[in-house]
Coordinates of C-alpha atoms in Angstrom, one line a residue:
Chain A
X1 CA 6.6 11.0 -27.4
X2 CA 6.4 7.7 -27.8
X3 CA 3.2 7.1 -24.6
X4 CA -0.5 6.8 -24.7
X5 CA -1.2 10.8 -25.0
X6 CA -4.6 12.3 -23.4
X7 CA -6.6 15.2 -24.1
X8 CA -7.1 17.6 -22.3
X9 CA -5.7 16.9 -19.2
X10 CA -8.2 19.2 -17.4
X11 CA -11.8 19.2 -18.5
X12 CA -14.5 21.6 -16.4
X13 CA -18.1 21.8 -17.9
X14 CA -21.6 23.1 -17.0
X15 CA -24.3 20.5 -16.0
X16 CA -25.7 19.7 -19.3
X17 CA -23.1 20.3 -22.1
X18 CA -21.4 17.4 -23.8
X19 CA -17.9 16.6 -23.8
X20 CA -15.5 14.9 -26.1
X21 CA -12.2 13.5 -24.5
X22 CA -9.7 12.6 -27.3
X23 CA -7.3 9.6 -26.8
X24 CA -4.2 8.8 -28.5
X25 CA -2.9 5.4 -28.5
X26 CA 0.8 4.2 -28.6
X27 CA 1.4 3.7 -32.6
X28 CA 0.4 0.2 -33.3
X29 CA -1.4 -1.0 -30.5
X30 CA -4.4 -2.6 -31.4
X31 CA -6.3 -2.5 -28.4
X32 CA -7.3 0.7 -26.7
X33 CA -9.5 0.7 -23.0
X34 CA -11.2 3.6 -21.9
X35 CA -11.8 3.8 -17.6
X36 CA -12.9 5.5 -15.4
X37 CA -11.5 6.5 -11.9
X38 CA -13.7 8.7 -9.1
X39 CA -11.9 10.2 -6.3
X40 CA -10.0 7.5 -4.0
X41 CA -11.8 4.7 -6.2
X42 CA -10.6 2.1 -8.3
X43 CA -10.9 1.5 -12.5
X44 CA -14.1 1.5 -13.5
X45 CA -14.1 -0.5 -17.5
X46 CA -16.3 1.6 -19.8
X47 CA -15.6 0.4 -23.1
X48 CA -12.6 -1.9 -25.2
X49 CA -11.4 -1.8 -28.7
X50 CA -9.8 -4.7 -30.2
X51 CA -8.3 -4.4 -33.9
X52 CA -11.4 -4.3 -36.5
X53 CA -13.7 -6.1 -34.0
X54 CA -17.1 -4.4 -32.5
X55 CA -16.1 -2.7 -29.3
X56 CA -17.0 -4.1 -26.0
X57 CA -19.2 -1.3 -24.3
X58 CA -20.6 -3.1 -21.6
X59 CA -19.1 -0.7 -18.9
X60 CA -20.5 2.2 -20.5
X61 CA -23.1 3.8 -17.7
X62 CA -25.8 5.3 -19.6
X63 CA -26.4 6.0 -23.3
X64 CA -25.3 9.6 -22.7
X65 CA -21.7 7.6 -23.1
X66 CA -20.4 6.8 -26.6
X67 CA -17.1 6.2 -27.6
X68 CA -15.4 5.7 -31.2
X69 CA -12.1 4.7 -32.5
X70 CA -11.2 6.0 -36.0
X71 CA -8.9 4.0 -38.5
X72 CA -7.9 2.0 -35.6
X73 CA -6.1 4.8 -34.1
X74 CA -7.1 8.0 -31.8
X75 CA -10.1 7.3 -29.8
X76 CA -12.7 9.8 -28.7
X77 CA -15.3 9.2 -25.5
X78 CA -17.7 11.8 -25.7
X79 CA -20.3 12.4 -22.7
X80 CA -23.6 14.1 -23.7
X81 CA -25.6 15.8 -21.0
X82 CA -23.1 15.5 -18.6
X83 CA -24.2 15.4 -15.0
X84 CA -22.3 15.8 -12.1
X85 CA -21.8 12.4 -11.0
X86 CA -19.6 12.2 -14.2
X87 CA -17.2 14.0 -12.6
X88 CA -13.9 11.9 -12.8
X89 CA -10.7 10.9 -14.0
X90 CA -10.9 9.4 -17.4
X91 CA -7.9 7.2 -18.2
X92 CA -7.1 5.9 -21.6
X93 CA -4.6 2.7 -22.2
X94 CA -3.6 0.6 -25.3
X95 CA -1.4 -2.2 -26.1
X96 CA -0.1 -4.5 -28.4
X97 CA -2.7 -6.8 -28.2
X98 CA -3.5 -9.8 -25.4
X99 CA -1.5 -11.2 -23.2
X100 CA 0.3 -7.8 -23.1
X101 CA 0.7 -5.2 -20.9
X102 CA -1.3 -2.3 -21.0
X103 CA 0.0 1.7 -20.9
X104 CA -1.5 4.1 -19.7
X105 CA -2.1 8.3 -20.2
X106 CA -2.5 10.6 -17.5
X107 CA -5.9 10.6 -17.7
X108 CA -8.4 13.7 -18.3
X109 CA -9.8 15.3 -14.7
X110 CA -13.4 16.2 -16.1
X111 CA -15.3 18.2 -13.3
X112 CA -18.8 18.9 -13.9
X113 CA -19.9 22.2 -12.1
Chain B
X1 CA -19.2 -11.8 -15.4
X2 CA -15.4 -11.5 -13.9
X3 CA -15.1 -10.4 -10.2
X4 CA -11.7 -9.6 -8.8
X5 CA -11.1 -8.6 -5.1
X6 CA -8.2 -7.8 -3.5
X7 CA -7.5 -7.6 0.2
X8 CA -6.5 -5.8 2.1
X9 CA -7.7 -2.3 1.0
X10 CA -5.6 -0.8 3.3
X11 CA -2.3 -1.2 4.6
X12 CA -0.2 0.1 6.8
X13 CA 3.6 -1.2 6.7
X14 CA 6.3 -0.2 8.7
X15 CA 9.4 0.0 7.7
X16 CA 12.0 -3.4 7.2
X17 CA 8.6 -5.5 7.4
X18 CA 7.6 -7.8 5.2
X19 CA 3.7 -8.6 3.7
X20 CA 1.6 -9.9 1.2
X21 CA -1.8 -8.2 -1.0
X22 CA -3.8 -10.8 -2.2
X23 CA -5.6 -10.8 -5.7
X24 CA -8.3 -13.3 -6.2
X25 CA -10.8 -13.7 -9.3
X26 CA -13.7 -15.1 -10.5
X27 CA -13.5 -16.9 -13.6
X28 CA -10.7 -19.0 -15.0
X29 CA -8.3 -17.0 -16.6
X30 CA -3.9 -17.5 -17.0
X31 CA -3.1 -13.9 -17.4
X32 CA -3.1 -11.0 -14.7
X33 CA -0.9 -7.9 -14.4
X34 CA 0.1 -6.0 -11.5
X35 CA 0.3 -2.1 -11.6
X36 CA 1.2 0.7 -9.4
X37 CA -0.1 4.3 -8.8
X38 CA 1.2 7.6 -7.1
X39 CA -0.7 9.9 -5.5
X40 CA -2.3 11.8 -8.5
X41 CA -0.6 10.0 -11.2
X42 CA -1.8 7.4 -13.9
X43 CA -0.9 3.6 -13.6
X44 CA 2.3 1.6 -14.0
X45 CA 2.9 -1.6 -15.1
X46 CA 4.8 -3.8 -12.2
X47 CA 4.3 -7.4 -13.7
X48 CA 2.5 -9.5 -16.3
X49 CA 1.8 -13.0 -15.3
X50 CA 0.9 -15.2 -18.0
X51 CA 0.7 -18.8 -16.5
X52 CA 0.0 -20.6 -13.7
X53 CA 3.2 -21.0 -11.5
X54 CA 4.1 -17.7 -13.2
X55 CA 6.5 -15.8 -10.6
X56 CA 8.2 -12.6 -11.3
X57 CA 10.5 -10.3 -9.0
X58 CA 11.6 -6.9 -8.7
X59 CA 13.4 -5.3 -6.3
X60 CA 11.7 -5.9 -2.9
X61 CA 8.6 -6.9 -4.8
X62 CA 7.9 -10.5 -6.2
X63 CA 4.4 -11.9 -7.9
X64 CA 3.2 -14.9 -8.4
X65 CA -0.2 -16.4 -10.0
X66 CA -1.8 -19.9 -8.8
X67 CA -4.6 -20.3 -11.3
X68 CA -6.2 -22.8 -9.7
X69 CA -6.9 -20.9 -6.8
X70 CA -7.7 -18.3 -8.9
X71 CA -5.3 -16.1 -7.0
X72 CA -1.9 -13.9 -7.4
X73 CA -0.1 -12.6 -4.6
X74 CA 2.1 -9.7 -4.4
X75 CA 4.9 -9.7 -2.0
X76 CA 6.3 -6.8 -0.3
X77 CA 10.2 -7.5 1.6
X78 CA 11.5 -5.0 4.0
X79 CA 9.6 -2.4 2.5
X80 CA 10.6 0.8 2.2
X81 CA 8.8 4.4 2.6
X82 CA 9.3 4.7 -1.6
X83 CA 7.3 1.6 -2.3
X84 CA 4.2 3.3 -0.6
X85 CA 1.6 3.6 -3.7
X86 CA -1.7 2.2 -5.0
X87 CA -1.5 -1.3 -5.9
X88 CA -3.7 -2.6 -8.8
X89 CA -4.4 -6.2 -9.9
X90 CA -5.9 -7.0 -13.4
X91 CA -7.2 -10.1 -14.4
X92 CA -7.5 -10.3 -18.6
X93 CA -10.7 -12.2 -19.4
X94 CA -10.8 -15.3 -21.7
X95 CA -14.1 -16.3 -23.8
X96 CA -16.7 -13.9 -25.9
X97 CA -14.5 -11.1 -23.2
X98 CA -11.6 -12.2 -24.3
X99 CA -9.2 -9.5 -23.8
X100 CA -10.8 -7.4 -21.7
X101 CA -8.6 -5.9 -18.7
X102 CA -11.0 -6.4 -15.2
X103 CA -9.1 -4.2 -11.9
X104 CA -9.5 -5.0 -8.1
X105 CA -10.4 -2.3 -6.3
X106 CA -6.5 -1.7 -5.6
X107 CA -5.0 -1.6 -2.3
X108 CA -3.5 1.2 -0.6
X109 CA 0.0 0.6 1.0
X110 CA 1.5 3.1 3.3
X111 CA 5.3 2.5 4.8
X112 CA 6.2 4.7 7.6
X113 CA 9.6 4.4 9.9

């Protein structure tokens, strides 16, 4: 398909493991967003990647948050420790670059138990 | 830092009416999309807005962006039950941010008969 693809759709965890939730972008979008969404709440920015440049990751929470993008492509967020107020919709989006607009997956439900 | 809000929150429509969700921002910026959301679905891009005086229809929805004011508004005409949905704003950030997507809190619509 030819969208921004998430996985997995459906994440539940114990308090205390670590998660990685794997993004992959639309095939030459440079930028790539990771947010997060809580139950009847908006988007919450975590963290932005912009071609080669260093990632914005001023929306990041807590340092238990950590997010790559490899060879400008798919893009992991993984959670360590997670704790139940990390229990969300994570949703993914890239684009072409600025002044564009931006697509979004269907997001990952992670519930923390 | 960027600060959008968007009023109302909430609203409830009826049916053949016409009204307006209001988008305002923070920080000077000429570029600011529109997106919608279903009921436990990811996010869909309406409009992208690109200068001041920037006005784009669809349908029985029209946007428009006054940067000066800092403010887009999105218009709803004779709404219909269909259009009801979560209504996001996003105002891209210029500067050392530049590029970064910022999202009201998104309002609510609801159209009933």
């Amino acid at each position: 398909g030819a969208g921004v693809s998430q996985s997995p759709s459906n994440k539940v965890t114990e308090k205390g493991k670590d998660v990685e939730l794997r993004c992959d972008p639309i095939s030459g979008h440079t930028a790539l967003y990771w947010y997060r969404q809580s139950l009847g709440q908006g988007l919450e920015f975590l963290i932005y990647f912009q071609g080669n440049s260093a990632p914005d990751k001023s929306g990041l929470p807590s340092d238990r948050f950590s997010a790559e993008r490899t060879g400008g492509s798919v893009s992991t967020l993984t959670i360590q420790r997670t704790q139940q107020e990390d229990s969300a919709v994570y949703l993914c989006a890239s684009r072409r670059g600025p002044n564009t607009e931006a697509f979004f997956g269907q997001g990952t439900r992670l519930t923390v138990v | 830092e960027l600060k959008v809000e968007q009023n109302p929150l909430f609203l409830s429509m009826q049916e053949g009416k016409n009204y307006t969700i209001y988008c305002n921002y923070s920080t000077t910026s000429d570029r600011l999309y529109w997106y919608r959301q279903d009921p436990g679905k990811s996010l869909e891009s309406l409009f992208v807005l690109l200068s001041n005086g920037a006005v784009k229809q669809e349908g029985r929805l029209m946007a428009s962006l006054d940067t000066k004011a800092r403010l887009s508004t999105l218009h709803i005409t004779a709404a219909v039950h269909d259009l009801s949905a979560t209504y996001f704003c996003a105002v891209e950030a210029g500067g050392t941010s530049y590029g970064k997507l910022t999202f009201g809190q998104g309002t609510i619509l609801t159209v009933h008969p």
